[in-house]
PDB file of C-alpha atoms in Angstrom:
ATOM      1  CA  MET A   1     -14.301  -5.734  -3.524  1.00 76.00           C
ATOM      2  CA  ASP A   2     -13.515  -9.392  -4.185  1.00 84.00           C
ATOM      3  CA  VAL A   3      -9.884  -8.608  -5.016  1.00 84.00           C
ATOM      4  CA  ALA A   4      -9.492  -6.661  -1.775  1.00 86.00           C
ATOM      5  CA  ARG A   5     -10.976  -9.531   0.238  1.00 91.00           C
ATOM      6  CA  ARG A   6      -8.392 -11.894  -1.233  1.00 89.00           C
ATOM      7  CA  SER A   7      -5.477  -9.590  -0.378  1.00 91.00           C
ATOM      8  CA  GLN A   8      -3.361  -9.557   2.744  1.00 93.00           C
ATOM      9  CA  VAL A   9      -2.575  -5.862   2.214  1.00 95.00           C
ATOM     10  CA  VAL A  10      -4.810  -3.266   0.537  1.00 95.00           C
ATOM     11  CA  TYR A  11      -3.125   0.024  -0.373  1.00 95.00           C
ATOM     12  CA  VAL A  12      -5.517   2.916  -1.036  1.00 94.00           C
ATOM     13  CA  GLY A  13      -4.445   6.264  -2.482  1.00 91.00           C
ATOM     14  CA  ASP A  14      -5.384   9.413  -0.591  1.00 89.00           C
ATOM     15  CA  PHE A  15      -5.724  12.954  -1.943  1.00 82.00           C
ATOM     16  CA  HIS A  16      -5.214  14.620   1.420  1.00 81.00           C
ATOM     17  CA  PRO A  17      -7.399  17.753   1.014  1.00 76.00           C
ATOM     18  CA  LEU A  18     -10.517  15.760   0.045  1.00 78.00           C
ATOM     19  CA  ARG A  19     -12.802  14.178   2.610  1.00 80.00           C
ATOM     20  CA  THR A  20     -14.323  11.953  -0.072  1.00 81.00           C
ATOM     21  CA  THR A  21     -11.094   9.962  -0.340  1.00 86.00           C
ATOM     22  CA  LYS A  22     -11.331   9.161   3.377  1.00 90.00           C
ATOM     23  CA  ASP A  23     -14.980   8.175   3.042  1.00 89.00           C
ATOM     24  CA  MET A  24     -14.152   5.815   0.179  1.00 90.00           C
ATOM     25  CA  PHE A  25     -11.264   4.310   2.155  1.00 94.00           C
ATOM     26  CA  LEU A  26     -13.615   3.558   5.034  1.00 94.00           C
ATOM     27  CA  HIS A  27     -16.020   1.911   2.588  1.00 93.00           C
ATOM     28  CA  ILE A  28     -13.164  -0.270   1.314  1.00 94.00           C
ATOM     29  CA  VAL A  29     -12.220  -1.233   4.879  1.00 96.00           C
ATOM     30  CA  GLU A  30     -15.814  -2.204   5.628  1.00 94.00           C
ATOM     31  CA  GLU A  31     -16.572  -4.048   2.405  1.00 92.00           C
ATOM     32  CA  GLY A  32     -13.131  -5.341   1.454  1.00 91.00           C
ATOM     33  CA  ALA A  33     -12.304  -7.270   4.605  1.00 91.00           C
ATOM     34  CA  HIS A  34     -12.074 -11.050   4.842  1.00 87.00           C
ATOM     35  CA  PRO A  35     -15.241 -12.315   6.559  1.00 85.00           C
ATOM     36  CA  GLY A  36     -14.429 -12.727  10.238  1.00 83.00           C
ATOM     37  CA  SER A  37     -10.884 -11.414   9.876  1.00 85.00           C
ATOM     38  CA  ARG A  38      -9.016  -9.026  12.147  1.00 93.00           C
ATOM     39  CA  ARG A  39      -7.970  -5.772  10.511  1.00 96.00           C
ATOM     40  CA  ILE A  40      -5.200  -3.238  10.939  1.00 97.00           C
ATOM     41  CA  VAL A  41      -5.817   0.257   9.555  1.00 98.00           C
ATOM     42  CA  LEU A  42      -2.702   2.336   8.861  1.00 98.00           C
ATOM     43  CA  LEU A  43      -2.974   6.074   8.158  1.00 96.00           C
ATOM     44  CA  GLU A  44      -0.344   8.387   6.718  1.00 92.00           C
ATOM     45  CA  GLU A  45      -2.438  11.233   8.165  1.00 91.00           C
ATOM     46  CA  PHE A  46      -0.779  10.685  11.572  1.00 93.00           C
ATOM     47  CA  LEU A  47       2.875  10.518  12.551  1.00 92.00           C
ATOM     48  CA  ALA A  48       3.868   7.159  14.002  1.00 94.00           C
ATOM     49  CA  LYS A  49       5.304   8.958  17.023  1.00 93.00           C
ATOM     50  CA  PHE A  50       1.753  10.074  17.887  1.00 94.00           C
ATOM     51  CA  ASN A  51       0.366   6.540  18.140  1.00 96.00           C
ATOM     52  CA  ARG A  52       0.176   6.900  21.903  1.00 97.00           C
ATOM     53  CA  TYR A  53      -2.395   9.663  21.411  1.00 96.00           C
ATOM     54  CA  LEU A  54      -4.353   7.569  18.923  1.00 96.00           C
ATOM     55  CA  LYS A  55      -4.358   4.701  21.413  1.00 97.00           C
ATOM     56  CA  ALA A  56      -5.588   7.047  24.141  1.00 97.00           C
ATOM     57  CA  TYR A  57      -8.403   8.338  21.931  1.00 97.00           C
ATOM     58  CA  LEU A  58      -9.486   4.869  20.843  1.00 96.00           C
ATOM     59  CA  SER A  59      -9.567   3.705  24.471  1.00 95.00           C
ATOM     60  CA  GLY A  60     -11.583   6.731  25.579  1.00 95.00           C
ATOM     61  CA  ALA A  61      -8.771   8.227  27.667  1.00 96.00           C
ATOM     62  CA  LEU A  62      -8.419  11.256  25.346  1.00 95.00           C
ATOM     63  CA  ASP A  63     -11.244  13.276  23.816  1.00 95.00           C
ATOM     64  CA  VAL A  64     -11.400  14.477  20.218  1.00 93.00           C
ATOM     65  CA  ASN A  65     -10.170  17.978  21.054  1.00 92.00           C
ATOM     66  CA  GLY A  66      -7.191  16.557  22.879  1.00 94.00           C
ATOM     67  CA  LEU A  67      -6.337  14.334  19.926  1.00 94.00           C
ATOM     68  CA  ARG A  68      -6.550  17.226  17.466  1.00 90.00           C
ATOM     69  CA  SER A  69      -4.381  19.497  19.577  1.00 89.00           C
ATOM     70  CA  LYS A  70      -1.692  16.870  20.088  1.00 91.00           C
ATOM     71  CA  ALA A  71      -1.625  14.987  16.781  1.00 89.00           C
ATOM     72  CA  TRP A  72      -3.306  17.039  14.032  1.00 81.00           C
ATOM     73  CA  ARG A  73      -1.676  20.054  12.415  1.00 67.00           C
ATOM     74  CA  TYR A  74      -4.460  21.696  10.417  1.00 60.00           C
ATOM     75  CA  ASP A  75      -7.784  20.930   8.802  1.00 58.00           C
ATOM     76  CA  ARG A  76      -7.859  20.740   5.008  1.00 55.00           C
ATOM     77  CA  ASN A  77     -11.235  21.618   3.508  1.00 51.00           C
ATOM     78  CA  GLY A  78     -12.960  19.757   6.317  1.00 57.00           C
ATOM     79  CA  SER A  79     -10.962  16.571   5.751  1.00 78.00           C
ATOM     80  CA  TRP A  80     -10.738  16.074   9.523  1.00 84.00           C
ATOM     81  CA  GLY A  81     -14.318  14.847   9.445  1.00 85.00           C
ATOM     82  CA  GLY A  82     -13.300  12.023   7.123  1.00 88.00           C
ATOM     83  CA  VAL A  83     -10.334  11.080   9.287  1.00 93.00           C
ATOM     84  CA  LEU A  84     -12.497  11.174  12.401  1.00 93.00           C
ATOM     85  CA  SER A  85     -15.025   8.816  10.813  1.00 94.00           C
ATOM     86  CA  ILE A  86     -12.211   6.290  10.270  1.00 96.00           C
ATOM     87  CA  LEU A  87     -11.049   6.676  13.873  1.00 97.00           C
ATOM     88  CA  ASP A  88     -14.556   6.265  15.236  1.00 96.00           C
ATOM     89  CA  TYR A  89     -15.093   3.175  13.099  1.00 96.00           C
ATOM     90  CA  ALA A  90     -11.951   1.627  14.608  1.00 96.00           C
ATOM     91  CA  LYS A  91     -13.165   2.664  18.055  1.00 96.00           C
ATOM     92  CA  GLU A  92     -16.521   0.971  17.497  1.00 95.00           C
ATOM     93  CA  LYS A  93     -14.899  -2.162  16.037  1.00 94.00           C
ATOM     94  CA  GLU A  94     -12.121  -2.413  18.615  1.00 91.00           C
ATOM     95  CA  HIS A  95     -12.689  -6.162  18.941  1.00 92.00           C
ATOM     96  CA  ASP A  96     -11.397  -6.781  15.412  1.00 93.00           C
ATOM     97  CA  THR A  97      -9.817  -3.516  14.193  1.00 96.00           C
ATOM     98  CA  GLN A  98      -6.587  -1.787  15.215  1.00 97.00           C
ATOM     99  CA  LEU A  99      -5.470   1.635  13.954  1.00 98.00           C
ATOM    100  CA  TYR A 100      -2.045   3.288  13.803  1.00 97.00           C
ATOM    101  CA  GLY A 101      -0.302   6.260  12.220  1.00 95.00           C
ATOM    102  CA  ILE A 102       2.611   5.518   9.874  1.00 95.00           C
ATOM    103  CA  ASP A 103       3.969   8.877   8.719  1.00 91.00           C
ATOM    104  CA  VAL A 104       7.579   9.707   9.564  1.00 88.00           C
ATOM    105  CA  ALA A 105       7.709  13.356   8.432  1.00 71.00           C
ATOM    106  CA  LYS A 106       9.124  15.865  10.860  1.00 58.00           C
ATOM    107  CA  GLY A 107       6.590  18.025  12.632  1.00 49.00           C
ATOM    108  CA  ASP A 108       7.930  21.296  11.188  1.00 47.00           C
ATOM    109  CA  ASP A 109       6.433  21.799   7.707  1.00 50.00           C
ATOM    110  CA  LYS A 110       9.666  23.419   6.516  1.00 51.00           C
ATOM    111  CA  ARG A 111      11.682  20.319   7.349  1.00 56.00           C
ATOM    112  CA  ILE A 112       9.596  17.498   5.900  1.00 57.00           C
ATOM    113  CA  ASP A 113      11.770  14.661   4.673  1.00 65.00           C
ATOM    114  CA  PRO A 114      12.140  14.172   0.893  1.00 79.00           C
ATOM    115  CA  LEU A 115       9.540  11.864  -0.662  1.00 80.00           C
ATOM    116  CA  ALA A 116      11.896   8.914  -1.157  1.00 82.00           C
ATOM    117  CA  MET A 117      13.070   9.057   2.460  1.00 86.00           C
ATOM    118  CA  ARG A 118       9.531   9.333   3.771  1.00 87.00           C
ATOM    119  CA  THR A 119       8.364   6.427   1.608  1.00 90.00           C
ATOM    120  CA  ARG A 120      11.169   4.277   2.967  1.00 90.00           C
ATOM    121  CA  GLY A 121      10.282   5.255   6.518  1.00 91.00           C
ATOM    122  CA  ILE A 122       6.577   4.597   5.942  1.00 93.00           C
ATOM    123  CA  ALA A 123       7.430   1.190   4.431  1.00 94.00           C
ATOM    124  CA  GLU A 124       9.338   0.314   7.601  1.00 94.00           C
ATOM    125  CA  GLN A 125       6.346   1.325   9.689  1.00 95.00           C
ATOM    126  CA  VAL A 126       3.941  -0.741   7.580  1.00 96.00           C
ATOM    127  CA  GLU A 127       6.176  -3.821   7.553  1.00 95.00           C
ATOM    128  CA  GLN A 128       6.144  -4.185  11.321  1.00 94.00           C
ATOM    129  CA  TYR A 129       2.423  -5.035  11.172  1.00 95.00           C
ATOM    130  CA  PHE A 130       2.768  -7.897   8.661  1.00 92.00           C
ATOM    131  CA  HIS A 131       3.387 -10.745  11.047  1.00 85.00           C
ATOM    132  CA  GLY A 132       0.201 -11.171  13.067  1.00 81.00           C
ATOM    133  CA  GLY A 133      -2.032 -12.619  10.368  1.00 86.00           C
ATOM    134  CA  GLU A 134      -4.353  -9.600  10.185  1.00 92.00           C
ATOM    135  CA  GLN A 135      -5.570  -8.043   6.961  1.00 96.00           C
ATOM    136  CA  ILE A 136      -3.980  -4.617   6.539  1.00 97.00           C
ATOM    137  CA  PHE A 137      -5.508  -1.500   4.970  1.00 98.00           C
ATOM    138  CA  VAL A 138      -3.144   1.389   4.226  1.00 97.00           C
ATOM    139  CA  LEU A 139      -4.296   4.924   3.379  1.00 96.00           C
ATOM    140  CA  ALA A 140      -1.388   6.945   1.979  1.00 94.00           C
ATOM    141  CA  GLY A 141      -0.772   9.724  -0.524  1.00 89.00           C
ATOM    142  CA  GLU A 142      -0.782   8.710  -4.178  1.00 84.00           C
ATOM    143  CA  LEU A 143       2.914   9.479  -4.653  1.00 85.00           C
ATOM    144  CA  HIS A 144       3.837   6.932  -1.977  1.00 90.00           C
ATOM    145  CA  LEU A 145       1.877   4.247  -3.862  1.00 88.00           C
ATOM    146  CA  ALA A 146       3.470   4.765  -7.282  1.00 81.00           C
ATOM    147  CA  ALA A 147       4.737   1.674  -9.104  1.00 73.00           C
ATOM    148  CA  ASP A 148       8.277   1.975  -7.731  1.00 75.00           C
ATOM    149  CA  LYS A 149       7.348   3.075  -4.206  1.00 86.00           C
ATOM    150  CA  LEU A 150       5.587   1.466  -1.235  1.00 89.00           C
ATOM    151  CA  PRO A 151       3.944  -1.620  -2.821  1.00 89.00           C
ATOM    152  CA  THR A 152       7.157  -2.547  -4.647  1.00 87.00           C
ATOM    153  CA  ARG A 153       9.295  -2.152  -1.534  1.00 89.00           C
ATOM    154  CA  LEU A 154       7.078  -4.531   0.404  1.00 93.00           C
ATOM    155  CA  LYS A 155       5.765  -6.977  -2.201  1.00 89.00           C
ATOM    156  CA  ARG A 156       8.179  -9.768  -1.241  1.00 90.00           C
ATOM    157  CA  LYS A 157       7.174  -9.444   2.401  1.00 91.00           C
ATOM    158  CA  VAL A 158       3.469 -10.215   1.865  1.00 90.00           C
ATOM    159  CA  GLU A 159       1.431 -13.057   0.400  1.00 89.00           C
ATOM    160  CA  SER A 160      -0.778 -10.795  -1.716  1.00 91.00           C
ATOM    161  CA  PHE A 161      -1.670  -7.133  -2.108  1.00 92.00           C
ATOM    162  CA  THR A 162      -3.941  -4.806  -4.066  1.00 91.00           C
ATOM    163  CA  THR A 163      -3.361  -1.151  -4.907  1.00 91.00           C
ATOM    164  CA  ILE A 164      -6.389   1.100  -5.375  1.00 90.00           C
ATOM    165  CA  PHE A 165      -6.048   4.680  -6.590  1.00 86.00           C
ATOM    166  CA  GLN A 166      -8.916   7.135  -6.340  1.00 81.00           C
ATOM    167  CA  TYR A 167      -8.704   8.375  -9.904  1.00 65.00           C
ATOM    168  CA  PRO A 168      -5.355  10.140 -10.395  1.00 66.00           C
ATOM    169  CA  ASP A 169      -5.389  12.978 -12.922  1.00 64.00           C
ATOM    170  CA  GLU A 170      -3.358  11.082 -15.511  1.00 63.00           C
ATOM    171  CA  LEU A 171      -5.950   8.315 -15.818  1.00 64.00           C
ATOM    172  CA  PHE A 172      -8.814  10.799 -16.024  1.00 66.00           C
ATOM    173  CA  TRP A 173      -7.337  12.404 -19.142  1.00 63.00           C
ATOM    174  CA  GLN A 174      -6.662   8.999 -20.711  1.00 65.00           C
ATOM    175  CA  LEU A 175     -10.260   7.866 -20.211  1.00 62.00           C
ATOM    176  CA  LEU A 176     -11.945  11.119 -21.182  1.00 63.00           C
ATOM    177  CA  PRO A 177     -11.646  10.657 -24.999  1.00 63.00           C
ATOM    178  CA  GLN A 178     -13.057   7.136 -24.601  1.00 63.00           C
ATOM    179  CA  GLY A 179     -16.151   8.389 -22.792  1.00 61.00           C
ATOM    180  CA  LEU A 180     -15.159   6.490 -19.641  1.00 59.00           C
ATOM    181  CA  ALA A 181     -14.292   9.407 -17.368  1.00 58.00           C
ATOM    182  CA  TYR A 182     -17.829   9.395 -15.945  1.00 58.00           C
ATOM    183  CA  GLY A 183     -20.251   6.589 -15.170  1.00 55.00           C
ATOM    184  CA  THR A 184     -17.425   4.078 -14.656  1.00 55.00           C
ATOM    185  CA  GLU A 185     -17.051   2.825 -11.094  1.00 65.00           C
ATOM    186  CA  ALA A 186     -13.577   1.339 -11.460  1.00 65.00           C
ATOM    187  CA  VAL A 187     -10.902   0.673 -14.054  1.00 68.00           C
ATOM    188  CA  LEU A 188      -8.288  -2.089 -13.943  1.00 66.00           C
ATOM    189  CA  THR A 189      -5.067  -0.856 -15.532  1.00 67.00           C
ATOM    190  CA  SER A 190      -2.578  -2.955 -17.462  1.00 58.00           C
ATOM    191  CA  THR A 191      -0.291  -2.962 -14.413  1.00 62.00           C
ATOM    192  CA  GLY A 192      -2.902  -4.603 -12.189  1.00 66.00           C
ATOM    193  CA  VAL A 193      -3.697  -1.410 -10.283  1.00 79.00           C
ATOM    194  CA  TYR A 194      -7.336  -0.448  -9.716  1.00 78.00           C
ATOM    195  CA  CYS A 195      -8.492   3.145 -10.180  1.00 74.00           C
ATOM    196  CA  LEU A 196     -11.823   4.257  -8.739  1.00 73.00           C
ATOM    197  CA  ASN A 197     -13.994   6.952 -10.253  1.00 64.00           C
ATOM    198  CA  THR A 198     -15.037   8.708  -7.059  1.00 57.00           C
ATOM    199  CA  SER A 199     -17.165  11.810  -6.669  1.00 50.00           C
ATOM    200  CA  LYS A 200     -15.343  15.106  -7.209  1.00 57.00           C
ATOM    201  CA  SER A 201     -12.100  13.386  -8.166  1.00 61.00           C
ATOM    202  CA  ASN A 202     -11.507  15.123 -11.488  1.00 68.00           C
ATOM    203  CA  PRO A 203      -8.473  17.394 -12.012  1.00 67.00           C
ATOM    204  CA  LEU A 204     -10.315  20.717 -11.734  1.00 68.00           C
ATOM    205  CA  PHE A 205     -11.907  19.984  -8.365  1.00 69.00           C
ATOM    206  CA  ARG A 206      -8.674  18.515  -7.030  1.00 67.00           C
ATOM    207  CA  ALA A 207      -6.777  21.637  -8.091  1.00 68.00           C
ATOM    208  CA  LEU A 208      -9.275  23.861  -6.282  1.00 69.00           C
ATOM    209  CA  ALA A 209      -9.119  21.657  -3.189  1.00 66.00           C
ATOM    210  CA  TYR A 210      -5.334  21.763  -3.183  1.00 65.00           C
ATOM    211  CA  SER A 211      -5.311  25.544  -3.577  1.00 66.00           C
ATOM    212  CA  ASN A 212      -7.760  25.898  -0.710  1.00 64.00           C
ATOM    213  CA  ALA A 213      -5.622  23.591   1.418  1.00 62.00           C
ATOM    214  CA  GLU A 214      -2.576  25.774   0.804  1.00 59.00           C
ATOM    215  CA  LEU A 215      -4.556  28.799   1.991  1.00 58.00           C
ATOM    216  CA  SER A 216      -5.645  26.777   5.032  1.00 55.00           C
ATOM    217  CA  ARG A 217      -2.019  26.498   6.086  1.00 54.00           C
ATOM    218  CA  LYS A 218      -2.041  30.280   6.580  1.00 53.00           C
ATOM    219  CA  ASP A 219      -5.605  30.568   7.860  1.00 54.00           C
ATOM    220  CA  LEU A 220      -6.648  27.680  10.102  1.00 49.00           C
ATOM    221  CA  GLY A 221     -10.273  28.791   9.948  1.00 51.00           C
ATOM    222  CA  ARG A 222     -10.514  28.378   6.180  1.00 51.00           C
ATOM    223  CA  HIS A 223     -12.040  24.982   5.578  1.00 53.00           C
ATOM    224  CA  ASN A 224     -15.606  25.596   4.426  1.00 62.00           C
ATOM    225  CA  LYS A 225     -16.387  22.500   2.380  1.00 65.00           C
ATOM    226  CA  ARG A 226     -19.636  23.889   0.974  1.00 72.00           C
ATOM    227  CA  ALA A 227     -17.933  27.108  -0.159  1.00 74.00           C
ATOM    228  CA  LEU A 228     -15.364  25.016  -2.023  1.00 71.00           C
ATOM    229  CA  GLU A 229     -18.117  23.053  -3.779  1.00 78.00           C
ATOM    230  CA  VAL A 230     -19.866  26.255  -4.888  1.00 83.00           C
ATOM    231  CA  GLU A 231     -16.536  27.663  -6.098  1.00 80.00           C
ATOM    232  CA  TYR A 232     -16.043  24.491  -8.122  1.00 79.00           C
ATOM    233  CA  ASN A 233     -19.519  24.774  -9.655  1.00 85.00           C
ATOM    234  CA  GLN A 234     -18.795  28.369 -10.628  1.00 86.00           C
ATOM    235  CA  ALA A 235     -15.527  27.299 -12.258  1.00 83.00           C
ATOM    236  CA  LEU A 236     -17.413  24.703 -14.318  1.00 84.00           C
ATOM    237  CA  LEU A 237     -19.998  27.293 -15.350  1.00 88.00           C
ATOM    238  CA  ASN A 238     -17.212  29.656 -16.397  1.00 86.00           C
ATOM    239  CA  VAL A 239     -15.691  26.937 -18.583  1.00 83.00           C
ATOM    240  CA  LEU A 240     -19.037  26.335 -20.294  1.00 87.00           C
ATOM    241  CA  MET A 241     -19.770  30.025 -20.850  1.00 86.00           C
ATOM    242  CA  ARG A 242     -16.330  30.569 -22.376  1.00 83.00           C
ATOM    243  CA  ALA A 243     -16.952  27.649 -24.718  1.00 83.00           C
ATOM    244  CA  LEU A 244     -20.313  29.068 -25.801  1.00 85.00           C
ATOM    245  CA  THR A 245     -18.833  32.571 -26.419  1.00 73.00           C
ATOM    246  CA  LYS A 246     -21.611  34.616 -28.107  1.00 67.00           C
ATOM    247  CA  ASN A 247     -24.283  32.114 -27.098  1.00 66.00           C
ATOM    248  CA  ALA A 248     -23.670  32.648 -23.377  1.00 70.00           C
ATOM    249  CA  ASN A 249     -26.088  35.584 -22.941  1.00 76.00           C
ATOM    250  CA  GLY A 250     -28.221  35.243 -19.826  1.00 79.00           C
ATOM    251  CA  LEU A 251     -26.231  32.364 -18.385  1.00 85.00           C
ATOM    252  CA  GLY A 252     -24.390  34.613 -15.945  1.00 85.00           C
ATOM    253  CA  SER A 253     -27.484  34.712 -13.722  1.00 89.00           C
ATOM    254  CA  ILE A 254     -27.275  30.986 -12.941  1.00 92.00           C
ATOM    255  CA  ASP A 255     -26.700  30.388  -9.224  1.00 92.00           C
ATOM    256  CA  PRO A 256     -23.817  27.876  -8.909  1.00 89.00           C
ATOM    257  CA  ALA A 257     -25.118  26.778  -5.513  1.00 90.00           C
ATOM    258  CA  LYS A 258     -28.353  25.501  -7.073  1.00 90.00           C
ATOM    259  CA  VAL A 259     -26.935  23.484  -9.971  1.00 89.00           C
ATOM    260  CA  PRO A 260     -26.260  19.721  -9.627  1.00 87.00           C
ATOM    261  CA  VAL A 261     -22.514  19.273  -9.865  1.00 80.00           C
ATOM    262  CA  GLU A 262     -22.888  15.945 -11.695  1.00 79.00           C
ATOM    263  CA  ASP A 263     -24.787  17.647 -14.528  1.00 85.00           C
ATOM    264  CA  LEU A 264     -22.181  20.386 -14.847  1.00 85.00           C
ATOM    265  CA  GLU A 265     -19.365  17.850 -14.958  1.00 80.00           C
ATOM    266  CA  ARG A 266     -21.064  15.881 -17.723  1.00 80.00           C
ATOM    267  CA  LEU A 267     -21.482  19.051 -19.774  1.00 85.00           C
ATOM    268  CA  VAL A 268     -17.866  20.146 -19.283  1.00 81.00           C
ATOM    269  CA  TYR A 269     -16.240  16.779 -19.882  1.00 76.00           C
ATOM    270  CA  GLY A 270     -18.846  15.275 -22.204  1.00 77.00           C
ATOM    271  CA  THR A 271     -19.254  15.337 -25.984  1.00 77.00           C
ATOM    272  CA  ASP A 272     -22.539  17.276 -26.369  1.00 82.00           C
ATOM    273  CA  ASP A 273     -22.648  20.003 -29.025  1.00 86.00           C
ATOM    274  CA  LYS A 274     -23.023  23.682 -28.083  1.00 86.00           C
ATOM    275  CA  LYS A 275     -26.749  23.743 -28.814  1.00 88.00           C
ATOM    276  CA  THR A 276     -27.396  20.880 -26.400  1.00 89.00           C
ATOM    277  CA  VAL A 277     -25.186  22.435 -23.736  1.00 89.00           C
ATOM    278  CA  ARG A 278     -26.937  25.792 -24.086  1.00 88.00           C
ATOM    279  CA  ALA A 279     -30.382  24.177 -23.805  1.00 90.00           C
ATOM    280  CA  LYS A 280     -29.391  22.370 -20.631  1.00 90.00           C
ATOM    281  CA  LEU A 281     -27.926  25.487 -19.043  1.00 91.00           C
ATOM    282  CA  GLU A 282     -31.104  27.449 -19.804  1.00 90.00           C
ATOM    283  CA  GLU A 283     -32.987  25.130 -17.448  1.00 90.00           C
ATOM    284  CA  TRP A 284     -31.058  26.711 -14.568  1.00 92.00           C
ATOM    285  CA  ILE A 285     -31.623  30.373 -15.469  1.00 89.00           C
ATOM    286  CA  PRO A 286     -33.791  31.918 -12.706  1.00 86.00           C
ATOM    287  CA  LEU A 287     -37.340  32.784 -13.777  1.00 77.00           C
ATOM    288  CA  GLY A 288     -38.280  36.450 -13.878  1.00 61.00           C
TER     289      GLY A 288
END
């Protein structure tokens, strides 16, 4: 976190359907702040035009249900819980932390502005908070933080900045052959961007989370985080059983809800031979 502490602006990539990306952002805000500094937290999750509702919630004038009904469109795999934890942190730390929304997309999903236009609008929102001397933490979608997007637009307006991605798919596949896809907390790329290896950030889980989020748009009640995790475990088991082909007998009885996801991920993305993989899977076959 030393680099974050030395930066005026800290950009953090968000994969919107995952709560874990919000939890990690909050950790960065807590641990990456200058000692004794004032902070501004900026979230793409909220439209800037709804800042009056955020202000009302943070001051206690609006309850959580009122905030959700006025400023939140739908829950994505339980990601509201992660957003709410950030809001409540700002509420608790009101003496040194401010929080605002910075998105400029139109409210109608069918009329969202193109990415380039939204990035420009978000940059304008972020820039207006540069002049008070506070340290600024920005949580925005990964596409807005690409090399030619938000950080580049604003780099001449700030003294220093750091960009932190939460393990984009491209980096995962680059590190996998080197044995660095797991067990590595962070990677510094050649462009000076940091990439974190956060829990459940690999391409398969992200794809499932995104698919579930799309279904949530049609069914607002579909956001069972635990069900998504079990579905992910089952997908990993299916990958392993396909790889074992004829040696997969008996493995179909394994309960995906009772298998540690970290162990499954290591088997899927690791370099163990089939015999070792089979032996490990047998430990999870129910007795009797």
